[in-house]
Coordinates of N, CA, C and O in Angstrom, one line a residue:
V1341 N 65.5 103.6 95.9 CA 66.9 103.0 96.0 C 67.7 103.5 94.9 O 67.4 103.5 93.7
Q1342 N 68.9 104.0 95.3 CA 69.8 104.5 94.3 C 71.2 104.1 94.7 O 71.6 104.1 95.8
L1343 N 72.0 103.7 93.6 CA 73.4 103.3 93.8 C 74.1 104.0 92.7 O 73.7 104.0 91.5
Q1344 N 75.2 104.7 93.1 CA 76.0 105.5 92.1 C 77.4 105.1 92.2 O 78.1 105.4 93.2
A1345 N 77.9 104.5 91.1 CA 79.3 104.1 91.1 C 80.1 105.2 90.4 O 79.6 105.9 89.5
S1346 N 81.3 105.4 90.9 CA 82.2 106.5 90.4 C 83.6 106.0 90.6 O 83.9 105.1 91.3
G1347 N 84.5 106.8 89.9 CA 86.0 106.6 90.1 C 86.7 105.9 89.0 O 87.9 105.6 89.0
G1348 N 85.9 105.5 88.0 CA 86.6 104.9 86.8 C 87.4 105.9 86.0 O 87.4 107.1 86.3
G1349 N 88.2 105.3 85.1 CA 89.0 106.2 84.2 C 90.0 105.3 83.5 O 89.9 104.1 83.4
L1350 N 91.0 106.0 82.9 CA 92.0 105.4 82.1 C 93.3 105.2 83.0 O 93.7 106.2 83.6
V1351 N 93.8 104.0 83.0 CA 95.0 103.8 83.8 C 95.9 102.8 83.1 O 95.4 102.0 82.3
Q1352 N 97.2 102.9 83.3 CA 98.2 102.1 82.6 C 98.2 100.7 83.3 O 97.9 100.6 84.5
P1353 N 98.6 99.7 82.6 CA 98.8 98.4 83.2 C 99.7 98.5 84.4 O 100.7 99.1 84.4
G1354 N 99.3 97.8 85.5 CA 100.0 97.9 86.7 C 99.6 99.0 87.7 O 100.0 99.0 88.8
G1355 N 98.8 99.8 87.2 CA 98.3 101.0 88.0 C 97.1 100.6 88.9 O 96.7 99.4 89.0
S1356 N 96.6 101.6 89.6 CA 95.5 101.4 90.6 C 94.4 102.4 90.3 O 94.6 103.5 89.8
L1357 N 93.2 102.0 90.8 CA 92.1 102.9 90.8 C 91.3 102.5 92.0 O 91.3 101.3 92.4
R1358 N 90.5 103.5 92.6 CA 89.6 103.1 93.6 C 88.2 103.6 93.2 O 87.9 104.8 92.9
L1359 N 87.3 102.6 93.1 CA 85.9 102.9 92.8 C 85.1 103.1 94.0 O 85.4 102.5 95.1
S1360 N 84.1 103.9 93.9 CA 83.2 104.2 95.1 C 81.7 103.9 94.6 O 81.4 104.1 93.4
C1361 N 80.9 103.4 95.5 CA 79.5 103.2 95.3 C 78.7 103.8 96.4 O 78.8 103.4 97.5
A1362 N 78.1 104.9 96.1 CA 77.3 105.7 97.0 C 75.9 105.3 97.0 O 75.3 105.3 95.9
A1363 N 75.3 104.9 98.1 CA 73.9 104.4 98.2 C 73.0 105.4 98.9 O 73.5 106.2 99.7
S1364 N 71.8 105.4 98.5 CA 70.8 106.2 99.1 C 69.4 105.6 99.0 O 69.2 104.8 98.1
G1365 N 68.5 106.0 99.8 CA 67.1 105.6 99.7 C 66.7 104.3 100.3 O 65.6 103.8 100.2
F1366 N 67.7 103.7 101.1 CA 67.4 102.5 101.8 C 68.3 102.4 103.0 O 69.3 103.1 103.1
N1367 N 68.0 101.4 103.9 CA 68.9 101.2 105.1 C 70.1 100.4 104.7 O 70.1 99.2 104.7
F1368 N 71.1 101.2 104.4 CA 72.4 100.6 103.8 C 73.0 99.6 104.7 O 73.5 98.6 104.2
D1369 N 72.9 99.7 106.0 CA 73.5 98.8 107.0 C 73.0 97.4 106.9 O 73.6 96.5 107.4
N1370 N 71.8 97.2 106.3 CA 71.1 95.9 106.2 C 71.4 95.1 105.0 O 70.9 94.0 104.9
Y1371 N 72.2 95.6 104.1 CA 72.4 95.0 102.8 C 73.8 94.7 102.4 O 74.7 95.6 102.6
A1372 N 74.1 93.5 101.9 CA 75.3 93.3 101.2 C 75.4 94.0 99.9 O 74.3 94.3 99.3
I1373 N 76.5 94.3 99.4 CA 76.7 95.0 98.2 C 77.7 94.2 97.3 O 78.7 93.6 97.8
G1374 N 77.4 94.2 96.0 CA 78.3 93.5 95.1 C 78.9 94.4 94.0 O 78.2 95.4 93.7
W1375 N 80.0 94.0 93.5 CA 80.6 94.7 92.4 C 80.6 93.7 91.2 O 81.1 92.6 91.3
F1376 N 80.2 94.2 90.1 CA 80.2 93.4 88.8 C 80.9 94.2 87.7 O 81.0 95.4 87.8
R1377 N 81.2 93.5 86.7 CA 81.8 94.2 85.5 C 81.3 93.6 84.3 O 80.9 92.4 84.2
Q1378 N 81.3 94.4 83.2 CA 80.9 93.9 81.9 C 81.8 94.4 80.8 O 81.8 95.7 80.6
A1379 N 82.6 93.6 80.2 CA 83.4 94.0 79.1 C 82.7 93.9 77.8 O 81.7 93.2 77.7
P1380 N 83.1 94.7 76.8 CA 82.4 94.7 75.5 C 82.2 93.2 75.0 O 83.2 92.5 74.9
G1381 N 81.0 92.9 74.6 CA 80.7 91.6 74.0 C 80.7 90.4 75.0 O 80.6 89.3 74.6
K1382 N 80.8 90.7 76.3 CA 80.8 89.7 77.3 C 79.6 89.9 78.3 O 79.0 90.9 78.4
G1383 N 79.4 88.8 79.0 CA 78.3 88.9 80.1 C 78.8 89.6 81.3 O 80.0 89.9 81.5
R1384 N 77.9 89.8 82.2 CA 78.2 90.5 83.5 C 78.8 89.5 84.4 O 78.3 88.4 84.7
E1385 N 80.0 89.9 85.0 CA 80.8 89.0 85.8 C 80.9 89.6 87.2 O 81.2 90.8 87.4
G1386 N 80.6 88.7 88.2 CA 80.8 89.1 89.6 C 82.3 89.3 89.9 O 83.1 88.4 89.6
V1387 N 82.6 90.4 90.5 CA 84.0 90.7 90.8 C 84.3 90.6 92.3 O 85.3 90.0 92.7
S1388 N 83.4 91.2 93.1 CA 83.6 91.2 94.5 C 82.3 91.5 95.2 O 81.4 92.0 94.7
G1389 N 82.3 91.1 96.5 CA 81.1 91.4 97.3 C 81.5 91.6 98.8 O 82.6 91.2 99.2
I1390 N 80.6 92.2 99.5 CA 80.8 92.5 100.9 C 79.5 92.4 101.7 O 78.5 92.9 101.2
N1391 N 79.5 91.7 102.8 CA 78.3 91.6 103.6 C 78.0 92.9 104.3 O 78.7 93.9 104.2
S1392 N 76.8 93.0 105.0 CA 76.4 94.2 105.5 C 77.3 94.8 106.6 O 77.4 96.0 106.7
S1393 N 77.9 94.0 107.3 CA 78.8 94.5 108.4 C 80.2 94.8 107.9 O 81.0 95.5 108.6
G1394 N 80.5 94.2 106.7 CA 81.9 94.4 106.2 C 82.9 93.3 106.7 O 84.0 93.3 106.2
R1395 N 82.4 92.4 107.5 CA 83.3 91.4 108.0 C 83.6 90.2 107.1 O 84.5 89.5 107.2
R1396 N 82.7 90.1 106.1 CA 82.9 89.0 105.1 C 83.0 89.6 103.7 O 82.2 90.4 103.3
T1397 N 84.0 89.2 103.0 CA 84.2 89.7 101.6 C 84.4 88.5 100.7 O 84.8 87.4 101.1
F1398 N 84.1 88.8 99.4 CA 84.1 87.8 98.4 C 84.8 88.3 97.2 O 84.7 89.5 96.8
Y1399 N 85.6 87.4 96.5 CA 86.3 87.9 95.3 C 86.2 86.8 94.2 O 86.3 85.6 94.6
S1400 N 86.2 87.2 93.0 CA 86.4 86.2 91.9 C 87.9 85.8 91.8 O 88.7 86.6 92.3
N1401 N 88.1 84.7 91.3 CA 89.5 84.2 91.1 C 90.3 85.2 90.3 O 91.5 85.3 90.5
S1402 N 89.7 85.8 89.4 CA 90.4 86.7 88.4 C 90.9 88.0 89.1 O 91.9 88.6 88.6
V1403 N 90.4 88.3 90.3 CA 90.8 89.6 90.9 C 91.4 89.3 92.3 O 91.9 90.3 92.9
K1404 N 91.3 88.1 92.8 CA 91.7 87.8 94.2 C 93.2 88.2 94.3 O 94.0 87.8 93.5
G1405 N 93.5 88.9 95.4 CA 94.9 89.3 95.6 C 95.2 90.6 95.0 O 96.3 91.2 95.3
R1406 N 94.4 91.1 94.1 CA 94.7 92.4 93.5 C 93.6 93.5 93.9 O 93.9 94.7 93.9
F1407 N 92.4 93.1 94.1 CA 91.3 94.0 94.5 C 90.9 93.8 95.9 O 91.1 92.7 96.5
K1408 N 90.5 94.9 96.5 CA 90.0 94.8 97.9 C 88.8 95.7 98.1 O 88.7 96.8 97.7
V1409 N 87.7 95.0 98.6 CA 86.4 95.7 98.8 C 86.3 96.1 100.3 O 86.8 95.4 101.2
S1410 N 85.7 97.2 100.5 CA 85.5 97.7 101.9 C 84.2 98.6 101.9 O 83.7 98.9 100.8
R1411 N 83.8 98.9 103.1 CA 82.6 99.8 103.2 C 82.7 100.6 104.4 O 83.3 100.3 105.4
E1412 N 82.0 101.8 104.3 CA 81.9 102.7 105.4 C 80.4 102.9 105.6 O 79.7 103.7 104.9
N1413 N 79.8 102.2 106.5 CA 78.3 102.3 106.7 C 77.9 103.7 107.1 O 76.8 104.1 106.8
A1414 N 78.8 104.4 107.8 CA 78.4 105.7 108.3 C 78.3 106.7 107.1 O 77.6 107.7 107.2
K1415 N 78.9 106.3 106.0 CA 78.8 107.1 104.7 C 78.0 106.5 103.6 O 77.9 107.0 102.5
D1416 N 77.4 105.3 104.0 CA 76.6 104.6 102.9 C 77.3 104.4 101.6 O 76.8 104.6 100.5
T1417 N 78.6 104.0 101.8 CA 79.5 103.9 100.6 C 80.3 102.6 100.7 O 80.7 102.2 101.8
V1418 N 80.4 102.0 99.6 CA 81.3 100.8 99.4 C 82.4 101.2 98.4 O 82.2 101.9 97.5
Y1419 N 83.6 100.7 98.7 CA 84.7 101.0 97.9 C 85.3 99.7 97.2 O 85.2 98.6 97.8
L1420 N 85.9 99.9 96.1 CA 86.7 98.8 95.5 C 88.0 99.3 95.1 O 88.2 100.1 94.1
Q1421 N 89.0 98.9 95.9 CA 90.4 99.3 95.6 C 91.0 98.3 94.6 O 91.0 97.1 94.9
M1422 N 91.4 98.8 93.4 CA 91.9 97.9 92.4 C 93.4 98.2 92.1 O 93.7 99.3 91.7
D1423 N 94.2 97.2 92.4 CA 95.7 97.4 92.2 C 96.1 96.4 91.1 O 95.4 95.4 90.8
S1424 N 97.4 96.6 90.7 CA 98.0 95.7 89.7 C 97.0 95.5 88.5 O 96.8 94.3 88.1
L1425 N 96.4 96.5 88.0 CA 95.4 96.4 87.0 C 96.0 95.8 85.7 O 97.2 96.1 85.3
K1426 N 95.2 95.1 85.0 CA 95.6 94.4 83.7 C 94.6 94.9 82.6 O 93.5 95.2 82.9
P1427 N 95.1 94.8 81.4 CA 94.2 95.1 80.3 C 92.9 94.4 80.3 O 91.8 94.9 80.0
E1428 N 92.9 93.1 80.8 CA 91.7 92.3 80.8 C 90.7 92.8 81.9 O 89.6 92.3 82.0
D1429 N 91.1 93.7 82.8 CA 90.2 94.3 83.7 C 89.3 95.4 83.1 O 88.4 96.0 83.8
T1430 N 89.6 95.8 81.9 CA 88.9 96.8 81.2 C 87.4 96.4 81.1 O 87.1 95.3 80.5
A1431 N 86.5 97.2 81.6 CA 85.1 96.9 81.6 C 84.3 98.1 82.2 O 84.9 99.0 82.8
V1432 N 83.0 98.0 82.1 CA 82.1 98.9 82.9 C 81.9 98.2 84.2 O 81.5 97.0 84.2
Y1433 N 82.1 98.9 85.3 CA 81.9 98.3 86.6 C 80.6 98.9 87.2 O 80.4 100.1 87.2
F1434 N 79.9 97.9 87.8 CA 78.6 98.3 88.4 C 78.6 97.8 89.9 O 79.2 96.8 90.3
C1435 N 77.9 98.6 90.7 CA 77.6 98.1 92.1 C 76.1 97.8 92.2 O 75.3 98.3 91.4
A1436 N 75.8 96.9 93.1 CA 74.4 96.4 93.2 C 74.1 96.0 94.6 O 75.0 95.6 95.3
R1437 N 72.8 96.1 94.9 CA 72.3 95.7 96.2 C 71.9 94.2 96.3 O 71.0 93.8 95.5
F1438 N 72.5 93.5 97.2 CA 72.1 92.1 97.3 C 70.8 91.9 98.0 O 70.3 92.8 98.7
L1439 N 70.1 90.8 97.8 CA 68.8 90.5 98.4 C 69.0 90.0 99.8 O 68.5 88.9 100.2
G1440 N 69.6 90.8 100.6 CA 69.8 90.4 102.0 C 71.1 91.0 102.5 O 71.9 91.7 101.9
S1441 N 71.5 90.6 103.8 CA 72.6 91.1 104.4 C 73.9 90.3 104.3 O 75.0 90.8 104.4
N1442 N 73.7 89.0 104.1 CA 74.8 88.1 104.3 C 74.8 87.0 103.2 O 74.1 85.9 103.5
P1443 N 75.4 87.1 102.1 CA 75.3 86.1 101.1 C 75.9 84.7 101.5 O 76.9 84.7 102.2
I1444 N 75.2 83.7 101.1 CA 75.7 82.3 101.3 C 76.8 82.2 100.3 O 76.7 82.6 99.2
T1445 N 77.9 81.5 100.7 CA 79.0 81.3 99.8 C 78.5 80.8 98.5 O 77.8 79.8 98.4
G1446 N 78.9 81.4 97.4 CA 78.5 81.0 96.1 C 77.4 81.8 95.5 O 77.2 81.7 94.2
T1447 N 76.6 82.5 96.3 CA 75.5 83.3 95.8 C 75.9 84.7 95.4 O 75.2 85.4 94.7
W1448 N 77.0 85.2 96.0 CA 77.3 86.6 95.9 C 77.5 87.0 94.4 O 77.3 88.2 94.1
A1449 N 78.0 86.1 93.6 CA 78.3 86.4 92.2 C 77.2 86.2 91.2 O 77.4 86.4 90.0
A1450 N 76.0 85.9 91.7 CA 74.9 85.7 90.8 C 74.1 86.9 90.6 O 73.5 87.4 91.6
P1451 N 74.1 87.5 89.4 CA 73.3 88.8 89.2 C 71.8 88.6 89.6 O 71.2 89.6 90.1
S1452 N 71.3 87.4 89.6 CA 69.9 87.2 89.9 C 69.6 87.5 91.4 O 68.5 87.6 91.9
Q1453 N 70.7 87.5 92.2 CA 70.6 87.7 93.7 C 70.6 89.2 94.1 O 70.6 89.5 95.2
Y1454 N 70.6 90.1 93.1 CA 70.6 91.5 93.3 C 69.4 92.2 92.8 O 68.9 91.8 91.7
D1455 N 68.9 93.1 93.5 CA 67.6 93.7 93.1 C 67.7 95.2 92.6 O 66.8 95.7 92.1
S1456 N 68.8 95.8 92.9 CA 69.0 97.2 92.4 C 70.4 97.4 91.9 O 71.4 96.9 92.6
W1457 N 70.5 98.1 90.8 CA 71.8 98.3 90.2 C 72.1 99.8 90.0 O 71.2 100.5 89.6
G1458 N 73.3 100.2 90.1 CA 73.7 101.5 89.8 C 74.1 101.6 88.3 O 74.3 100.6 87.7
Q1459 N 74.3 102.8 87.9 CA 74.8 103.0 86.5 C 76.3 102.7 86.7 O 76.9 102.9 87.7
G1460 N 76.9 102.2 85.7 CA 78.3 101.8 85.7 C 79.3 102.9 85.6 O 79.0 104.1 85.2
T1461 N 80.5 102.6 85.9 CA 81.7 103.5 85.6 C 82.7 102.7 84.8 O 83.0 101.6 85.1
L1462 N 83.2 103.4 83.8 CA 84.1 102.7 82.9 C 85.6 102.7 83.4 O 86.1 103.8 83.7
V1463 N 86.2 101.6 83.4 CA 87.6 101.4 83.7 C 88.3 100.9 82.5 O 87.9 99.9 81.9
T1464 N 89.3 101.6 82.0 CA 90.1 101.3 80.9 C 91.5 101.1 81.3 O 92.1 102.1 81.8
V1465 N 92.1 99.9 81.0 CA 93.5 99.7 81.4 C 94.2 99.5 80.1 O 94.0 98.5 79.4
S1466 N 95.1 100.5 79.8 CA 95.7 100.5 78.5 C 97.0 101.4 78.6 O 97.0 102.4 79.3
S1467 N 98.0 101.0 77.8 CA 99.2 101.8 77.7 C 99.1 102.8 76.6 O 100.0 103.5 76.3

């Protein structure tokens, strides 16, 4: 099982970035995927999640309305479109494989519900 997050970088406040999470080594269509972030000195925070079909998506209150998660099962890839970025969005972003296809509401943001993690990609929002 491998997950590779990419697309991070330096962006000004109000700007946009699109992160990608490329998966391999498992049947991607059968698993929900989550995005987490970790800022310096803080714990890992659930940002967004998407079920296996892509029909159900989940967002933390801090990013709702600004971020959009999607997936292309034909490409074994999940995306996180991040708009209206704020300095407080600065963090290392990780994608992870959920323990199943369809998270019950409230479980998608719990790191303990994920069994495989990719290496992170750094997002820095600064002027």
